[in-house]
mmCIF file with all atom_site columns, C-alpha atoms in Angstrom:
data_model
loop_
_atom_site.group_PDB
_atom_site.id
_atom_site.type_symbol
_atom_site.label_atom_id
_atom_site.label_alt_id
_atom_site.label_comp_id
_atom_site.label_asym_id
_atom_site.label_entity_id
_atom_site.label_seq_id
_atom_site.pdbx_PDB_ins_code
_atom_site.Cartn_x
_atom_site.Cartn_y
_atom_site.Cartn_z
_atom_site.occupancy
_atom_site.B_iso_or_equiv
_atom_site.pdbx_formal_charge
_atom_site.auth_seq_id
_atom_site.auth_comp_id
_atom_site.auth_asym_id
_atom_site.auth_atom_id
_atom_site.pdbx_PDB_model_num
ATOM 1   C CA . UNK A 1 1   ? 6.572   -15.427 -0.824  1.00 48.00 ? 16  UNK A CA 1
ATOM 2   C CA . UNK A 1 2   ? 8.185   -18.810 -1.189  1.00 46.00 ? 17  UNK A CA 1
ATOM 3   C CA . UNK A 1 3   ? 7.013   -21.509 -3.535  1.00 49.00 ? 18  UNK A CA 1
ATOM 4   C CA . UNK A 1 4   ? 7.793   -25.150 -2.681  1.00 45.00 ? 19  UNK A CA 1
ATOM 5   C CA . UNK A 1 5   ? 9.864   -26.958 -5.207  1.00 46.00 ? 20  UNK A CA 1
ATOM 6   C CA . UNK A 1 6   ? 11.009  -30.621 -5.398  1.00 44.00 ? 21  UNK A CA 1
ATOM 7   C CA . UNK A 1 7   ? 14.398  -29.721 -3.960  1.00 46.00 ? 22  UNK A CA 1
ATOM 8   C CA . UNK A 1 8   ? 12.627  -28.242 -0.883  1.00 45.00 ? 23  UNK A CA 1
ATOM 9   C CA . UNK A 1 9   ? 10.927  -31.622 -0.224  1.00 43.00 ? 24  UNK A CA 1
ATOM 10  C CA . UNK A 1 10  ? 14.079  -33.660 -0.958  1.00 46.00 ? 25  UNK A CA 1
ATOM 11  C CA . UNK A 1 11  ? 16.261  -31.521 1.303   1.00 46.00 ? 26  UNK A CA 1
ATOM 12  C CA . UNK A 1 12  ? 14.101  -29.702 3.778   1.00 43.00 ? 27  UNK A CA 1
ATOM 13  C CA . UNK A 1 13  ? 15.297  -26.417 5.205   1.00 44.00 ? 28  UNK A CA 1
ATOM 14  C CA . UNK A 1 14  ? 15.714  -26.188 8.995   1.00 43.00 ? 29  UNK A CA 1
ATOM 15  C CA . UNK A 1 15  ? 12.878  -24.663 10.906  1.00 41.00 ? 30  UNK A CA 1
ATOM 16  C CA . UNK A 1 16  ? 13.715  -21.469 12.756  1.00 42.00 ? 31  UNK A CA 1
ATOM 17  C CA . UNK A 1 17  ? 14.090  -21.870 16.462  1.00 41.00 ? 32  UNK A CA 1
ATOM 18  C CA . UNK A 1 18  ? 11.937  -18.893 17.441  1.00 40.00 ? 33  UNK A CA 1
ATOM 19  C CA . UNK A 1 19  ? 9.006   -17.369 15.746  1.00 39.00 ? 34  UNK A CA 1
ATOM 20  C CA . UNK A 1 20  ? 8.453   -13.600 15.636  1.00 42.00 ? 35  UNK A CA 1
ATOM 21  C CA . UNK A 1 21  ? 4.774   -13.893 16.544  1.00 42.00 ? 36  UNK A CA 1
ATOM 22  C CA . UNK A 1 22  ? 3.428   -16.001 19.347  1.00 39.00 ? 37  UNK A CA 1
ATOM 23  C CA . UNK A 1 23  ? 0.120   -17.078 17.878  1.00 40.00 ? 38  UNK A CA 1
ATOM 24  C CA . UNK A 1 24  ? -1.052  -19.009 20.953  1.00 43.00 ? 39  UNK A CA 1
ATOM 25  C CA . UNK A 1 25  ? -0.789  -15.941 23.126  1.00 44.00 ? 40  UNK A CA 1
ATOM 26  C CA . UNK A 1 26  ? -1.341  -13.338 20.403  1.00 45.00 ? 41  UNK A CA 1
ATOM 27  C CA . UNK A 1 27  ? 1.736   -11.264 21.310  1.00 48.00 ? 42  UNK A CA 1
ATOM 28  C CA . UNK A 1 28  ? 3.842   -9.685  18.595  1.00 48.00 ? 43  UNK A CA 1
ATOM 29  C CA . UNK A 1 29  ? 7.555   -9.973  19.372  1.00 51.00 ? 44  UNK A CA 1
ATOM 30  C CA . UNK A 1 30  ? 8.836   -7.941  16.365  1.00 52.00 ? 45  UNK A CA 1
ATOM 31  C CA . UNK A 1 31  ? 10.800  -4.823  16.987  1.00 57.00 ? 46  UNK A CA 1
ATOM 32  C CA . UNK A 1 32  ? 8.756   -1.738  17.671  1.00 58.00 ? 47  UNK A CA 1
ATOM 33  C CA . UNK A 1 33  ? 9.726   -0.233  14.316  1.00 56.00 ? 48  UNK A CA 1
ATOM 34  C CA . UNK A 1 34  ? 8.361   -3.167  12.421  1.00 51.00 ? 49  UNK A CA 1
ATOM 35  C CA . UNK A 1 35  ? 5.161   -3.152  14.459  1.00 50.00 ? 50  UNK A CA 1
ATOM 36  C CA . UNK A 1 36  ? 4.735   0.551   13.666  1.00 55.00 ? 51  UNK A CA 1
ATOM 37  C CA . UNK A 1 37  ? 5.290   0.058   9.964   1.00 51.00 ? 52  UNK A CA 1
ATOM 38  C CA . UNK A 1 38  ? 2.675   -2.650  9.957   1.00 50.00 ? 53  UNK A CA 1
ATOM 39  C CA . UNK A 1 39  ? 0.098   -0.427  11.701  1.00 59.00 ? 54  UNK A CA 1
ATOM 40  C CA . UNK A 1 40  ? 0.705   2.838   9.854   1.00 84.00 ? 55  UNK A CA 1
ATOM 41  C CA . UNK A 1 41  ? -1.186  3.496   6.638   1.00 92.00 ? 56  UNK A CA 1
ATOM 42  C CA . UNK A 1 42  ? 0.421   5.401   3.908   1.00 95.00 ? 57  UNK A CA 1
ATOM 43  C CA . UNK A 1 43  ? -0.526  9.129   3.572   1.00 96.00 ? 58  UNK A CA 1
ATOM 44  C CA . UNK A 1 44  ? -1.943  9.930   0.110   1.00 97.00 ? 59  UNK A CA 1
ATOM 45  C CA . UNK A 1 45  ? -2.396  13.458  -1.331  1.00 97.00 ? 60  UNK A CA 1
ATOM 46  C CA . UNK A 1 46  ? -4.883  13.861  -4.097  1.00 97.00 ? 61  UNK A CA 1
ATOM 47  C CA . UNK A 1 47  ? -4.218  17.251  -5.721  1.00 96.00 ? 62  UNK A CA 1
ATOM 48  C CA . UNK A 1 48  ? -7.025  17.244  -8.274  1.00 95.00 ? 63  UNK A CA 1
ATOM 49  C CA . UNK A 1 49  ? -10.624 16.011  -8.325  1.00 94.00 ? 64  UNK A CA 1
ATOM 50  C CA . UNK A 1 50  ? -11.122 12.325  -8.838  1.00 90.00 ? 65  UNK A CA 1
ATOM 51  C CA . UNK A 1 51  ? -14.334 10.257  -9.034  1.00 90.00 ? 66  UNK A CA 1
ATOM 52  C CA . UNK A 1 52  ? -15.721 9.180   -5.660  1.00 93.00 ? 67  UNK A CA 1
ATOM 53  C CA . UNK A 1 53  ? -15.295 5.484   -6.571  1.00 91.00 ? 68  UNK A CA 1
ATOM 54  C CA . UNK A 1 54  ? -11.521 6.039   -7.033  1.00 90.00 ? 69  UNK A CA 1
ATOM 55  C CA . UNK A 1 55  ? -11.271 7.883   -3.761  1.00 94.00 ? 70  UNK A CA 1
ATOM 56  C CA . UNK A 1 56  ? -12.970 5.066   -1.926  1.00 94.00 ? 71  UNK A CA 1
ATOM 57  C CA . UNK A 1 57  ? -10.386 2.619   -3.265  1.00 93.00 ? 72  UNK A CA 1
ATOM 58  C CA . UNK A 1 58  ? -7.606  4.899   -2.100  1.00 94.00 ? 73  UNK A CA 1
ATOM 59  C CA . UNK A 1 59  ? -9.259  5.281   1.354   1.00 95.00 ? 74  UNK A CA 1
ATOM 60  C CA . UNK A 1 60  ? -9.259  1.507   1.789   1.00 94.00 ? 75  UNK A CA 1
ATOM 61  C CA . UNK A 1 61  ? -5.532  1.406   1.368   1.00 92.00 ? 76  UNK A CA 1
ATOM 62  C CA . UNK A 1 62  ? -4.356  4.651   3.043   1.00 94.00 ? 77  UNK A CA 1
ATOM 63  C CA . UNK A 1 63  ? -5.208  7.993   4.688   1.00 96.00 ? 78  UNK A CA 1
ATOM 64  C CA . UNK A 1 64  ? -6.359  10.230  1.855   1.00 96.00 ? 79  UNK A CA 1
ATOM 65  C CA . UNK A 1 65  ? -6.263  14.044  1.907   1.00 96.00 ? 80  UNK A CA 1
ATOM 66  C CA . UNK A 1 66  ? -7.872  15.991  -0.987  1.00 96.00 ? 81  UNK A CA 1
ATOM 67  C CA . UNK A 1 67  ? -6.309  19.320  -1.413  1.00 95.00 ? 82  UNK A CA 1
ATOM 68  C CA . UNK A 1 68  ? -7.232  20.913  -4.709  1.00 95.00 ? 83  UNK A CA 1
ATOM 69  C CA . UNK A 1 69  ? -5.937  24.024  -6.521  1.00 92.00 ? 84  UNK A CA 1
ATOM 70  C CA . UNK A 1 70  ? -2.568  24.026  -4.677  1.00 94.00 ? 85  UNK A CA 1
ATOM 71  C CA . UNK A 1 71  ? -0.027  26.496  -5.942  1.00 94.00 ? 86  UNK A CA 1
ATOM 72  C CA . UNK A 1 72  ? 3.447   24.988  -6.721  1.00 92.00 ? 87  UNK A CA 1
ATOM 73  C CA . UNK A 1 73  ? 4.742   26.563  -3.444  1.00 95.00 ? 88  UNK A CA 1
ATOM 74  C CA . UNK A 1 74  ? 1.856   25.072  -1.354  1.00 95.00 ? 89  UNK A CA 1
ATOM 75  C CA . UNK A 1 75  ? 2.343   21.607  -2.872  1.00 96.00 ? 90  UNK A CA 1
ATOM 76  C CA . UNK A 1 76  ? 6.050   21.824  -2.156  1.00 95.00 ? 91  UNK A CA 1
ATOM 77  C CA . UNK A 1 77  ? 5.379   22.804  1.475   1.00 95.00 ? 92  UNK A CA 1
ATOM 78  C CA . UNK A 1 78  ? 2.946   19.941  2.026   1.00 96.00 ? 93  UNK A CA 1
ATOM 79  C CA . UNK A 1 79  ? 4.415   17.111  0.108   1.00 96.00 ? 94  UNK A CA 1
ATOM 80  C CA . UNK A 1 80  ? 6.943   16.022  2.768   1.00 95.00 ? 95  UNK A CA 1
ATOM 81  C CA . UNK A 1 81  ? 3.894   14.679  4.783   1.00 96.00 ? 96  UNK A CA 1
ATOM 82  C CA . UNK A 1 82  ? 2.845   12.207  2.149   1.00 97.00 ? 97  UNK A CA 1
ATOM 83  C CA . UNK A 1 83  ? 3.918   8.836   0.767   1.00 96.00 ? 98  UNK A CA 1
ATOM 84  C CA . UNK A 1 84  ? 1.910   9.018   -2.462  1.00 97.00 ? 99  UNK A CA 1
ATOM 85  C CA . UNK A 1 85  ? 0.652   11.826  -4.699  1.00 97.00 ? 100 UNK A CA 1
ATOM 86  C CA . UNK A 1 86  ? -2.242  11.449  -7.138  1.00 96.00 ? 101 UNK A CA 1
ATOM 87  C CA . UNK A 1 87  ? -2.452  14.029  -9.924  1.00 96.00 ? 102 UNK A CA 1
ATOM 88  C CA . UNK A 1 88  ? -4.182  14.592  -13.276 1.00 92.00 ? 103 UNK A CA 1
ATOM 89  C CA . UNK A 1 89  ? -2.908  16.979  -15.879 1.00 90.00 ? 104 UNK A CA 1
ATOM 90  C CA . UNK A 1 90  ? -3.179  20.311  -13.981 1.00 93.00 ? 105 UNK A CA 1
ATOM 91  C CA . UNK A 1 91  ? -0.569  19.592  -11.213 1.00 95.00 ? 106 UNK A CA 1
ATOM 92  C CA . UNK A 1 92  ? 3.044   19.873  -12.229 1.00 95.00 ? 107 UNK A CA 1
ATOM 93  C CA . UNK A 1 93  ? 5.356   17.640  -10.176 1.00 96.00 ? 108 UNK A CA 1
ATOM 94  C CA . UNK A 1 94  ? 8.649   19.398  -10.630 1.00 96.00 ? 109 UNK A CA 1
ATOM 95  C CA . UNK A 1 95  ? 12.131  18.910  -9.244  1.00 96.00 ? 110 UNK A CA 1
ATOM 96  C CA . UNK A 1 96  ? 11.369  21.405  -6.529  1.00 96.00 ? 111 UNK A CA 1
ATOM 97  C CA . UNK A 1 97  ? 8.336   19.379  -5.325  1.00 96.00 ? 112 UNK A CA 1
ATOM 98  C CA . UNK A 1 98  ? 10.328  16.132  -5.411  1.00 96.00 ? 113 UNK A CA 1
ATOM 99  C CA . UNK A 1 99  ? 13.220  17.756  -3.470  1.00 96.00 ? 114 UNK A CA 1
ATOM 100 C CA . UNK A 1 100 ? 10.759  19.166  -0.912  1.00 96.00 ? 115 UNK A CA 1
ATOM 101 C CA . UNK A 1 101 ? 9.413   15.612  -0.269  1.00 95.00 ? 116 UNK A CA 1
ATOM 102 C CA . UNK A 1 102 ? 12.676  14.844  1.512   1.00 94.00 ? 117 UNK A CA 1
ATOM 103 C CA . UNK A 1 103 ? 12.696  11.226  0.311   1.00 92.00 ? 118 UNK A CA 1
ATOM 104 C CA . UNK A 1 104 ? 9.290   10.359  1.784   1.00 95.00 ? 119 UNK A CA 1
ATOM 105 C CA . UNK A 1 105 ? 7.337   10.451  -1.543  1.00 96.00 ? 120 UNK A CA 1
ATOM 106 C CA . UNK A 1 106 ? 7.451   6.979   -2.939  1.00 96.00 ? 121 UNK A CA 1
ATOM 107 C CA . UNK A 1 107 ? 4.985   7.177   -5.926  1.00 96.00 ? 122 UNK A CA 1
ATOM 108 C CA . UNK A 1 108 ? 3.365   9.692   -8.148  1.00 96.00 ? 123 UNK A CA 1
ATOM 109 C CA . UNK A 1 109 ? 0.154   8.323   -9.722  1.00 95.00 ? 124 UNK A CA 1
ATOM 110 C CA . UNK A 1 110 ? -1.110  10.043  -12.837 1.00 93.00 ? 125 UNK A CA 1
ATOM 111 C CA . UNK A 1 111 ? -4.847  9.564   -13.244 1.00 89.00 ? 126 UNK A CA 1
ATOM 112 C CA . UNK A 1 112 ? -4.737  9.686   -17.071 1.00 85.00 ? 127 UNK A CA 1
ATOM 113 C CA . UNK A 1 113 ? -2.657  8.882   -20.061 1.00 84.00 ? 128 UNK A CA 1
ATOM 114 C CA . UNK A 1 114 ? 0.458   11.088  -20.244 1.00 85.00 ? 129 UNK A CA 1
ATOM 115 C CA . UNK A 1 115 ? 3.204   11.794  -17.673 1.00 90.00 ? 130 UNK A CA 1
ATOM 116 C CA . UNK A 1 116 ? 4.503   14.994  -19.181 1.00 91.00 ? 131 UNK A CA 1
ATOM 117 C CA . UNK A 1 117 ? 3.653   16.892  -16.110 1.00 94.00 ? 132 UNK A CA 1
ATOM 118 C CA . UNK A 1 118 ? 6.059   14.932  -13.923 1.00 95.00 ? 133 UNK A CA 1
ATOM 119 C CA . UNK A 1 119 ? 9.799   15.475  -13.920 1.00 95.00 ? 134 UNK A CA 1
ATOM 120 C CA . UNK A 1 120 ? 10.819  11.883  -14.615 1.00 95.00 ? 135 UNK A CA 1
ATOM 121 C CA . UNK A 1 121 ? 14.539  12.432  -14.261 1.00 95.00 ? 136 UNK A CA 1
ATOM 122 C CA . UNK A 1 122 ? 14.094  14.042  -10.812 1.00 95.00 ? 137 UNK A CA 1
ATOM 123 C CA . UNK A 1 123 ? 11.718  11.341  -9.772  1.00 95.00 ? 138 UNK A CA 1
ATOM 124 C CA . UNK A 1 124 ? 14.261  8.719   -10.685 1.00 94.00 ? 139 UNK A CA 1
ATOM 125 C CA . UNK A 1 125 ? 16.943  10.522  -8.750  1.00 94.00 ? 140 UNK A CA 1
ATOM 126 C CA . UNK A 1 126 ? 14.804  10.683  -5.671  1.00 94.00 ? 141 UNK A CA 1
ATOM 127 C CA . UNK A 1 127 ? 13.628  7.036   -5.929  1.00 94.00 ? 142 UNK A CA 1
ATOM 128 C CA . UNK A 1 128 ? 10.110  8.022   -6.597  1.00 95.00 ? 143 UNK A CA 1
ATOM 129 C CA . UNK A 1 129 ? 7.953   5.603   -8.904  1.00 95.00 ? 144 UNK A CA 1
ATOM 130 C CA . UNK A 1 130 ? 5.801   7.331   -11.483 1.00 95.00 ? 145 UNK A CA 1
ATOM 131 C CA . UNK A 1 131 ? 2.793   5.426   -12.760 1.00 94.00 ? 146 UNK A CA 1
ATOM 132 C CA . UNK A 1 132 ? -0.102  6.316   -15.040 1.00 92.00 ? 147 UNK A CA 1
ATOM 133 C CA . UNK A 1 133 ? -3.386  4.838   -16.283 1.00 88.00 ? 148 UNK A CA 1
ATOM 134 C CA . UNK A 1 134 ? -2.902  4.743   -19.992 1.00 84.00 ? 149 UNK A CA 1
ATOM 135 C CA . UNK A 1 135 ? -6.244  3.120   -20.770 1.00 85.00 ? 150 UNK A CA 1
ATOM 136 C CA . UNK A 1 136 ? -8.355  5.122   -18.287 1.00 79.00 ? 151 UNK A CA 1
ATOM 137 C CA . UNK A 1 137 ? -10.125 7.168   -20.846 1.00 81.00 ? 152 UNK A CA 1
ATOM 138 C CA . UNK A 1 138 ? -10.316 4.931   -23.878 1.00 85.00 ? 153 UNK A CA 1
ATOM 139 C CA . UNK A 1 139 ? -14.104 4.530   -23.587 1.00 87.00 ? 154 UNK A CA 1
ATOM 140 C CA . UNK A 1 140 ? -14.736 8.306   -23.123 1.00 87.00 ? 155 UNK A CA 1
ATOM 141 C CA . UNK A 1 141 ? -12.436 8.986   -26.147 1.00 89.00 ? 156 UNK A CA 1
ATOM 142 C CA . UNK A 1 142 ? -14.420 6.535   -28.250 1.00 92.00 ? 157 UNK A CA 1
ATOM 143 C CA . UNK A 1 143 ? -17.721 7.926   -27.236 1.00 94.00 ? 158 UNK A CA 1
ATOM 144 C CA . UNK A 1 144 ? -16.535 11.419  -27.984 1.00 95.00 ? 159 UNK A CA 1
ATOM 145 C CA . UNK A 1 145 ? -15.411 10.322  -31.456 1.00 95.00 ? 160 UNK A CA 1
ATOM 146 C CA . UNK A 1 146 ? -18.851 8.723   -32.137 1.00 96.00 ? 161 UNK A CA 1
ATOM 147 C CA . UNK A 1 147 ? -20.581 11.930  -30.894 1.00 95.00 ? 162 UNK A CA 1
ATOM 148 C CA . UNK A 1 148 ? -18.497 14.072  -33.228 1.00 95.00 ? 163 UNK A CA 1
ATOM 149 C CA . UNK A 1 149 ? -19.288 11.774  -36.224 1.00 96.00 ? 164 UNK A CA 1
ATOM 150 C CA . UNK A 1 150 ? -22.988 11.949  -35.352 1.00 95.00 ? 165 UNK A CA 1
ATOM 151 C CA . UNK A 1 151 ? -22.817 15.786  -35.103 1.00 95.00 ? 166 UNK A CA 1
ATOM 152 C CA . UNK A 1 152 ? -21.169 15.945  -38.502 1.00 95.00 ? 167 UNK A CA 1
ATOM 153 C CA . UNK A 1 153 ? -23.698 13.737  -40.134 1.00 95.00 ? 168 UNK A CA 1
ATOM 154 C CA . UNK A 1 154 ? -26.620 15.617  -38.710 1.00 94.00 ? 169 UNK A CA 1
ATOM 155 C CA . UNK A 1 155 ? -25.073 19.132  -39.406 1.00 93.00 ? 170 UNK A CA 1
ATOM 156 C CA . UNK A 1 156 ? -25.334 20.094  -35.730 1.00 93.00 ? 171 UNK A CA 1
ATOM 157 C CA . UNK A 1 157 ? -22.843 22.935  -35.924 1.00 93.00 ? 172 UNK A CA 1
ATOM 158 C CA . UNK A 1 158 ? -24.621 24.557  -38.864 1.00 92.00 ? 173 UNK A CA 1
ATOM 159 C CA . UNK A 1 159 ? -28.065 24.199  -37.200 1.00 90.00 ? 174 UNK A CA 1
ATOM 160 C CA . UNK A 1 160 ? -26.640 25.756  -33.970 1.00 91.00 ? 175 UNK A CA 1
ATOM 161 C CA . UNK A 1 161 ? -25.224 28.732  -35.889 1.00 92.00 ? 176 UNK A CA 1
ATOM 162 C CA . UNK A 1 162 ? -28.517 29.116  -37.791 1.00 89.00 ? 177 UNK A CA 1
ATOM 163 C CA . UNK A 1 163 ? -30.520 29.231  -34.597 1.00 90.00 ? 178 UNK A CA 1
ATOM 164 C CA . UNK A 1 164 ? -28.171 31.636  -32.947 1.00 92.00 ? 179 UNK A CA 1
ATOM 165 C CA . UNK A 1 165 ? -28.406 33.955  -35.942 1.00 92.00 ? 180 UNK A CA 1
ATOM 166 C CA . UNK A 1 166 ? -32.211 33.892  -35.764 1.00 89.00 ? 181 UNK A CA 1
ATOM 167 C CA . UNK A 1 167 ? -32.601 31.924  -39.032 1.00 86.00 ? 182 UNK A CA 1
ATOM 168 C CA . UNK A 1 168 ? -34.492 28.991  -37.681 1.00 74.00 ? 183 UNK A CA 1
ATOM 169 C CA . UNK A 1 169 ? -36.616 27.570  -40.486 1.00 66.00 ? 184 UNK A CA 1
ATOM 170 C CA . UNK A 1 170 ? -39.541 25.273  -39.310 1.00 67.00 ? 185 UNK A CA 1
ATOM 171 C CA . UNK A 1 171 ? -40.057 22.143  -41.317 1.00 57.00 ? 186 UNK A CA 1
#
């Protein structure tokens, strides 16, 4: 993306002699590799359950495969077919997995706060970006905290134990 500055106006750059796309005819004159890159969508592996809304966003961007409960060996055998991997806390992205990707894996997305289940040093060595969603569950954590405070103030745990012991007192 190029922004126009005063120097561009004062000393304009020469216009290229040939365009890569002939808009009048609608033909694309770029090399076949560039055309293929433009037309292919990234392959995304989701290894743990995500909400349907999140999956829909991913499907708009790429080709999504949801393969849950993969063993480390299964993940390593399949990862070379994917450009991106979306994990939660259950999938361990180890050096073996990153090596098995053979350089194709470009990003590991962690749907959650921490990234302790991803080998960051190996990811860096293999040129794989690791990202997370640190604020993804802040609302849920706050709601849980309020629920615990409410349970404490209303003696919910004691009432539960009393009912289970058959000591329910009416009134």
